[in-house]
mmCIF file of C-alpha atoms in Angstrom:
data_model
loop_
_atom_site.group_PDB
_atom_site.id
_atom_site.type_symbol
_atom_site.label_atom_id
_atom_site.label_comp_id
_atom_site.label_asym_id
_atom_site.label_seq_id
_atom_site.Cartn_x
_atom_site.Cartn_y
_atom_site.Cartn_z
ATOM 1 C CA MET C 1 -35.905 45.888 19.785
ATOM 2 C CA ARG C 2 -35.701 47.064 16.207
ATOM 3 C CA THR C 3 -34.419 44.796 13.451
ATOM 4 C CA ARG C 4 -31.454 47.052 12.614
ATOM 5 C CA THR C 5 -30.311 47.071 16.253
ATOM 6 C CA ILE C 6 -30.461 43.254 16.413
ATOM 7 C CA VAL C 7 -28.390 42.944 13.236
ATOM 8 C CA VAL C 8 -25.738 45.307 14.615
ATOM 9 C CA ILE C 9 -25.508 43.381 17.904
ATOM 10 C CA LEU C 10 -25.166 40.037 16.089
ATOM 11 C CA ALA C 11 -22.499 41.435 13.811
ATOM 12 C CA VAL C 12 -20.460 42.694 16.773
ATOM 13 C CA ALA C 13 -20.860 39.386 18.589
ATOM 14 C CA ALA C 14 -19.666 37.475 15.542
ATOM 15 C CA GLY C 15 -16.684 39.745 15.220
ATOM 16 C CA LEU C 16 -15.705 39.188 18.831
ATOM 17 C CA GLY C 17 -16.123 35.442 18.329
ATOM 18 C CA LEU C 18 -13.705 35.455 15.410
ATOM 19 C CA LEU C 19 -11.188 37.488 17.396
ATOM 20 C CA THR C 20 -11.279 35.019 20.276
ATOM 21 C CA GLY C 21 -11.190 31.990 18.017
ATOM 22 C CA ARG C 22 -14.538 30.590 19.099
ATOM 23 C CA PHE C 23 -15.853 30.246 15.574
ATOM 24 C CA VAL C 24 -12.783 28.548 14.091
ATOM 25 C CA LEU C 25 -13.606 25.067 12.772
ATOM 26 C CA PRO C 26 -11.733 22.182 14.441
ATOM 27 C CA PRO C 27 -9.073 20.348 12.386
ATOM 28 C CA PRO C 28 -9.990 17.009 10.731
ATOM 29 C CA SER C 29 -9.856 13.935 12.925
ATOM 30 C CA ALA C 30 -6.460 12.221 13.075
ATOM 31 C CA THR C 31 -8.186 8.924 12.330
ATOM 32 C CA ASP C 32 -9.560 10.004 8.962
ATOM 33 C CA THR C 33 -8.501 7.761 6.088
ATOM 34 C CA PRO C 34 -6.873 9.757 3.274
ATOM 35 C CA THR C 35 -8.587 9.666 -0.080
ATOM 36 C CA VAL C 36 -6.345 8.511 -2.905
ATOM 37 C CA THR C 37 -6.958 9.222 -6.563
ATOM 38 C CA PRO C 38 -5.028 7.665 -9.442
ATOM 39 C CA GLY C 39 -1.626 9.289 -9.758
ATOM 40 C CA ALA C 40 -2.104 11.407 -6.636
ATOM 41 C CA ALA C 41 0.457 11.562 -3.844
ATOM 42 C CA VAL C 42 -0.656 11.124 -0.261
ATOM 43 C CA SER C 43 1.622 13.030 2.088
ATOM 44 C CA SER C 44 2.399 12.205 5.701
ATOM 45 C CA SER C 45 -0.340 12.919 8.220
ATOM 46 C CA GLY C 46 1.487 15.832 9.814
ATOM 47 C CA HIS C 47 -0.241 15.533 13.207
ATOM 48 C CA GLY C 48 2.821 16.531 15.200
ATOM 49 C CA SER C 49 4.772 13.285 14.694
ATOM 50 C CA PRO C 50 8.232 13.640 13.172
ATOM 51 C CA ALA C 51 8.613 12.301 9.645
ATOM 52 C CA PRO C 52 10.201 8.820 9.551
ATOM 53 C CA LYS C 53 13.814 8.628 8.444
ATOM 54 C CA PRO C 54 14.733 6.625 5.333
ATOM 55 C CA ALA C 55 16.019 3.133 6.078
ATOM 56 C CA SER C 56 19.497 1.797 5.445
ATOM 57 C CA GLY C 57 21.405 -1.398 6.124
ATOM 58 C CA PRO C 58 20.271 -5.023 5.953
ATOM 59 C CA VAL C 59 16.568 -5.902 5.815
ATOM 60 C CA THR C 60 15.387 -8.045 8.722
ATOM 61 C CA ASN C 61 12.045 -9.560 9.690
ATOM 62 C CA ARG C 62 11.188 -6.441 11.685
ATOM 63 C CA HIS C 63 11.038 -4.448 8.437
ATOM 64 C CA LEU C 64 8.229 -6.605 7.042
ATOM 65 C CA LEU C 65 4.479 -6.129 7.321
ATOM 66 C CA THR C 66 2.753 -7.723 10.317
ATOM 67 C CA ALA C 67 -0.560 -9.523 10.741
ATOM 68 C CA ALA C 68 -1.708 -6.778 13.115
ATOM 69 C CA GLU C 69 -1.995 -4.312 10.230
ATOM 70 C CA PHE C 70 -4.539 -6.538 8.500
ATOM 71 C CA ARG C 71 -6.593 -6.822 11.673
ATOM 72 C CA LYS C 72 -6.777 -3.023 11.681
ATOM 73 C CA VAL C 73 -8.517 -3.087 8.287
ATOM 74 C CA GLY C 74 -11.072 -5.673 9.346
ATOM 75 C CA LEU C 75 -9.609 -9.149 8.709
ATOM 76 C CA ALA C 76 -10.927 -11.178 11.629
ATOM 77 C CA LYS C 77 -9.386 -14.604 10.897
ATOM 78 C CA ARG C 78 -6.153 -15.651 12.531
ATOM 79 C CA ILE C 79 -3.198 -14.875 10.267
ATOM 80 C CA TYR C 80 -0.082 -17.049 10.255
ATOM 81 C CA VAL C 81 3.244 -15.479 9.315
ATOM 82 C CA ARG C 82 5.955 -17.434 7.507
ATOM 83 C CA ASP C 83 9.409 -16.086 6.605
ATOM 84 C CA ARG C 84 12.317 -17.254 4.502
ATOM 85 C CA VAL C 85 15.417 -15.830 2.797
ATOM 86 C CA GLY C 86 16.451 -16.721 -0.741
ATOM 87 C CA ASP C 87 15.186 -16.315 -4.295
ATOM 88 C CA GLY C 88 11.754 -16.865 -5.782
ATOM 89 C CA LYS C 89 8.819 -15.402 -7.669
ATOM 90 C CA TYR C 90 7.622 -12.022 -6.493
ATOM 91 C CA ALA C 91 4.703 -11.383 -8.875
ATOM 92 C CA ASN C 92 3.118 -14.622 -10.010
ATOM 93 C CA ALA C 93 1.427 -13.332 -13.156
ATOM 94 C CA VAL C 94 1.922 -14.204 -16.797
ATOM 95 C CA CYS C 95 1.810 -10.549 -17.814
ATOM 96 C CA THR C 96 4.939 -9.871 -15.747
ATOM 97 C CA GLY C 97 6.838 -12.884 -17.036
ATOM 98 C CA GLU C 98 6.629 -14.983 -13.852
ATOM 99 C CA LYS C 99 10.319 -14.355 -13.159
ATOM 100 C CA THR C 100 12.157 -14.592 -9.859
ATOM 101 C CA ILE C 101 13.605 -11.577 -8.111
ATOM 102 C CA GLY C 102 17.054 -12.966 -8.886
ATOM 103 C CA GLN C 103 16.318 -13.082 -12.618
ATOM 104 C CA THR C 104 15.076 -9.501 -12.587
ATOM 105 C CA LEU C 105 17.492 -7.764 -10.207
ATOM 106 C CA GLY C 106 20.226 -10.303 -9.518
ATOM 107 C CA SER C 107 19.285 -10.554 -5.839
ATOM 108 C CA SER C 108 19.473 -14.019 -4.324
ATOM 109 C CA ASP C 109 19.220 -13.475 -0.545
ATOM 110 C CA VAL C 110 15.919 -11.612 -0.394
ATOM 111 C CA HIS C 111 13.475 -11.664 2.510
ATOM 112 C CA PHE C 112 10.113 -13.288 1.802
ATOM 113 C CA ARG C 113 7.124 -13.102 4.143
ATOM 114 C CA GLY C 114 3.830 -14.882 3.635
ATOM 115 C CA LEU C 115 0.693 -14.020 5.599
ATOM 116 C CA MET C 116 -2.042 -16.646 5.396
ATOM 117 C CA THR C 117 -5.071 -17.987 7.219
ATOM 118 C CA SER C 118 -3.917 -21.626 7.221
ATOM 119 C CA ARG C 119 -0.810 -23.467 8.372
ATOM 120 C CA GLY C 120 -0.293 -25.434 5.172
ATOM 121 C CA ALA C 121 2.333 -24.243 2.669
ATOM 122 C CA GLY C 122 2.322 -24.961 -1.038
ATOM 123 C CA ASN C 123 4.957 -25.835 -3.643
ATOM 124 C CA GLY C 124 7.688 -26.211 -1.038
ATOM 125 C CA ASP C 125 7.632 -22.493 -0.237
ATOM 126 C CA PRO C 126 6.548 -21.698 3.341
ATOM 127 C CA THR C 127 5.464 -18.181 2.336
ATOM 128 C CA THR C 128 2.724 -19.441 0.000
ATOM 129 C CA ALA C 129 -0.478 -21.092 1.194
ATOM 130 C CA ALA C 130 -1.364 -24.597 0.023
ATOM 131 C CA ASN C 131 -4.813 -23.264 -0.814
ATOM 132 C CA SER C 132 -4.530 -19.948 -2.675
ATOM 133 C CA ASP C 133 -7.767 -18.752 -1.072
ATOM 134 C CA ASP C 134 -5.936 -18.753 2.276
ATOM 135 C CA GLN C 135 -3.223 -16.341 1.131
ATOM 136 C CA VAL C 136 -3.656 -12.886 2.684
ATOM 137 C CA ALA C 137 -0.498 -11.258 1.355
ATOM 138 C CA ARG C 138 3.110 -11.904 0.393
ATOM 139 C CA GLU C 139 5.985 -9.464 0.719
ATOM 140 C CA VAL C 140 9.459 -9.556 -0.826
ATOM 141 C CA ALA C 141 12.083 -7.058 0.367
ATOM 142 C CA ASP C 142 15.817 -6.400 0.322
ATOM 143 C CA ASP C 143 18.473 -3.730 0.773
ATOM 144 C CA ALA C 144 19.831 -2.340 -2.504
ATOM 145 C CA GLY C 145 22.890 -0.825 -0.840
ATOM 146 C CA SER C 146 22.063 2.780 -1.753
ATOM 147 C CA ARG C 147 19.030 5.023 -2.148
ATOM 148 C CA THR C 148 19.813 5.571 -5.812
ATOM 149 C CA LEU C 149 19.897 1.859 -6.582
ATOM 150 C CA ALA C 150 16.751 1.248 -4.520
ATOM 151 C CA GLN C 151 14.966 3.885 -6.587
ATOM 152 C CA ASN C 152 16.213 2.232 -9.775
ATOM 153 C CA PHE C 153 15.000 -1.190 -8.612
ATOM 154 C CA ALA C 154 11.595 0.187 -7.591
ATOM 155 C CA GLU C 155 11.124 1.895 -10.947
ATOM 156 C CA ARG C 156 12.023 -1.289 -12.810
ATOM 157 C CA LEU C 157 9.682 -3.394 -10.704
ATOM 158 C CA LEU C 158 6.826 -0.951 -11.228
ATOM 159 C CA LEU C 159 7.352 -0.841 -14.990
ATOM 160 C CA GLU C 160 7.107 -4.627 -15.072
ATOM 161 C CA GLU C 161 3.568 -4.435 -13.701
ATOM 162 C CA VAL C 162 2.343 -1.885 -16.253
ATOM 163 C CA PRO C 163 1.420 -4.511 -18.915
ATOM 164 C CA CYS C 164 -1.091 -5.942 -16.444
ATOM 165 C CA GLN C 165 -3.062 -2.676 -16.656
ATOM 166 C CA SER C 166 -4.166 -3.592 -20.162
ATOM 167 C CA GLU C 167 -5.623 -7.061 -20.684
ATOM 168 C CA PRO C 168 -8.268 -8.579 -22.968
ATOM 169 C CA ALA C 169 -11.849 -8.290 -21.759
ATOM 170 C CA THR C 170 -12.846 -10.897 -19.125
ATOM 171 C CA HIS C 171 -9.210 -11.285 -17.972
ATOM 172 C CA TRP C 172 -8.282 -10.048 -14.490
ATOM 173 C CA ILE C 173 -6.611 -6.666 -14.638
ATOM 174 C CA TYR C 174 -4.706 -4.088 -12.594
ATOM 175 C CA GLY C 175 -6.174 -0.636 -12.144
ATOM 176 C CA PRO C 176 -4.405 2.732 -12.404
ATOM 177 C CA THR C 177 -1.300 3.486 -10.364
ATOM 178 C CA HIS C 178 -1.735 5.187 -6.988
ATOM 179 C CA THR C 179 1.196 6.887 -5.279
ATOM 180 C CA ILE C 180 1.771 7.313 -1.543
ATOM 181 C CA ASP C 181 4.583 9.639 -0.430
ATOM 182 C CA VAL C 182 5.230 9.253 3.296
ATOM 183 C CA ALA C 183 8.445 11.309 3.447
ATOM 184 C CA ALA C 184 11.524 12.006 1.373
ATOM 185 C CA ASP C 185 12.779 8.697 -0.109
ATOM 186 C CA ILE C 186 9.866 6.815 1.488
ATOM 187 C CA THR C 187 7.309 6.174 -1.226
ATOM 188 C CA ALA C 188 5.062 3.467 -2.630
ATOM 189 C CA SER C 189 3.074 2.865 -5.801
ATOM 190 C CA TRP C 190 0.198 0.423 -5.908
ATOM 191 C CA MET C 191 -2.384 -0.924 -8.337
ATOM 192 C CA GLY C 192 -5.687 -2.502 -7.406
ATOM 193 C CA ILE C 193 -6.749 -5.788 -8.966
ATOM 194 C CA TYR C 194 -10.130 -6.370 -10.631
ATOM 195 C CA ASP C 195 -11.792 -9.654 -11.530
ATOM 196 C CA GLY C 196 -12.319 -10.477 -15.181
ATOM 197 C CA ASP C 197 -16.082 -10.017 -14.998
ATOM 198 C CA LEU C 198 -15.429 -6.302 -14.336
ATOM 199 C CA ASN C 199 -13.064 -6.003 -17.289
ATOM 200 C CA THR C 200 -15.312 -5.336 -20.266
ATOM 201 C CA THR C 201 -13.154 -2.867 -22.204
ATOM 202 C CA GLY C 202 -9.569 -4.067 -21.712
ATOM 203 C CA THR C 203 -8.931 -1.621 -18.881
ATOM 204 C CA ALA C 204 -9.964 -1.413 -15.239
ATOM 205 C CA PRO C 205 -13.583 -0.346 -14.673
ATOM 206 C CA ARG C 206 -14.214 3.184 -13.459
ATOM 207 C CA GLY C 207 -16.038 3.762 -10.215
ATOM 208 C CA LYS C 208 -15.446 0.229 -8.921
ATOM 209 C CA GLU C 209 -13.454 -0.787 -5.872
ATOM 210 C CA PRO C 210 -10.454 -3.113 -6.276
ATOM 211 C CA CYS C 211 -10.136 -6.476 -4.566
ATOM 212 C CA GLY C 212 -6.573 -6.332 -3.242
ATOM 213 C CA GLY C 213 -3.633 -5.514 -5.479
ATOM 214 C CA ILE C 214 0.118 -5.114 -5.734
ATOM 215 C CA ALA C 215 2.478 -2.450 -4.396
ATOM 216 C CA ILE C 216 6.075 -1.478 -5.073
ATOM 217 C CA LEU C 217 7.785 -0.097 -1.976
ATOM 218 C CA ARG C 218 10.880 2.051 -1.445
ATOM 219 C CA ASN C 219 12.247 3.254 1.892
ATOM 220 C CA GLY C 220 15.760 4.679 1.757
ATOM 221 C CA SER C 221 18.011 1.916 0.440
ATOM 222 C CA HIS C 222 15.298 -0.722 0.983
ATOM 223 C CA TYR C 223 12.877 -1.825 -1.734
ATOM 224 C CA GLY C 224 10.098 -4.372 -1.874
ATOM 225 C CA VAL C 225 7.031 -5.832 -3.549
ATOM 226 C CA LEU C 226 3.801 -6.465 -1.659
ATOM 227 C CA GLU C 227 1.048 -8.625 -3.148
ATOM 228 C CA VAL C 228 -2.263 -8.371 -1.306
ATOM 229 C CA ASP C 229 -4.560 -11.302 -2.029
ATOM 230 C CA ALA C 230 -7.147 -10.341 0.577
ATOM 231 C CA CYS C 231 -10.072 -8.478 -1.014
ATOM 232 C CA LEU C 232 -9.278 -4.970 0.238
ATOM 233 C CA ASP C 233 -10.822 -1.804 -1.172
ATOM 234 C CA THR C 234 -9.039 1.485 -1.894
ATOM 235 C CA ALA C 235 -9.118 2.792 1.678
ATOM 236 C CA ALA C 236 -7.842 -0.479 3.164
ATOM 237 C CA MET C 237 -5.157 -0.879 0.485
ATOM 238 C CA THR C 238 -3.974 2.667 1.145
ATOM 239 C CA ARG C 239 -3.617 1.943 4.846
ATOM 240 C CA ILE C 240 -1.839 -1.388 4.323
ATOM 241 C CA VAL C 241 0.597 -0.040 1.715
ATOM 242 C CA ARG C 242 1.396 3.017 3.848
ATOM 243 C CA ALA C 243 2.078 0.770 6.843
ATOM 244 C CA ALA C 244 4.287 -1.539 4.759
ATOM 245 C CA VAL C 245 6.471 1.186 3.236
ATOM 246 C CA THR C 246 6.799 3.052 6.541
ATOM 247 C CA ARG C 247 7.896 -0.134 8.315
ATOM 248 C CA LEU C 248 10.266 -1.115 5.485
#
């Protein structure tokens, strides 16, 4: 068979394939982890599931992050969960002022949840581990009463963390802000944390993975702060923060 005839036959076959859909590439796997870049918004997965509705009303324990989410990102140790309601520190860092949530927002009956790999609590607070190395994460959350006020609180809390993105060399430091938009009025912003030996210029190193971090959450009239002490990279932090804000 001549070359020209073969080319014509292949061209016709390809055309028929396109018409019948046989050559259309399959969609990405639903289990793919979204890639997040600084300042970029990650939208909802859109795999046929309806978008979650913004929350309203009182925050309860069911709105807080669970140990199961950390097992999904590879933490094999048993995680103990401790809850309390009241006031207390929500971002234990000098660069944020080491204030309590009551001092910052006037909230005194806020939900605290500590996730840790030991039973022992420290400093009289059941949500903090006696040994800081055992702390996996700590979440603080409350209902602001309206979506507008929750947005205001979240913006204020995020701005408080900004000074930690610029620290003297050798001091631990927060990286750039990442944004995750799950649905309307369900959004989170998080910053990875880097050890001081990676801070050589006063800002977070480029091309390096974080080791945990902090997130500001907003879901409807609910708002919260999530500190992740476990050494999670960008992909794992993205998954944990998305799970936290969706549940909130």
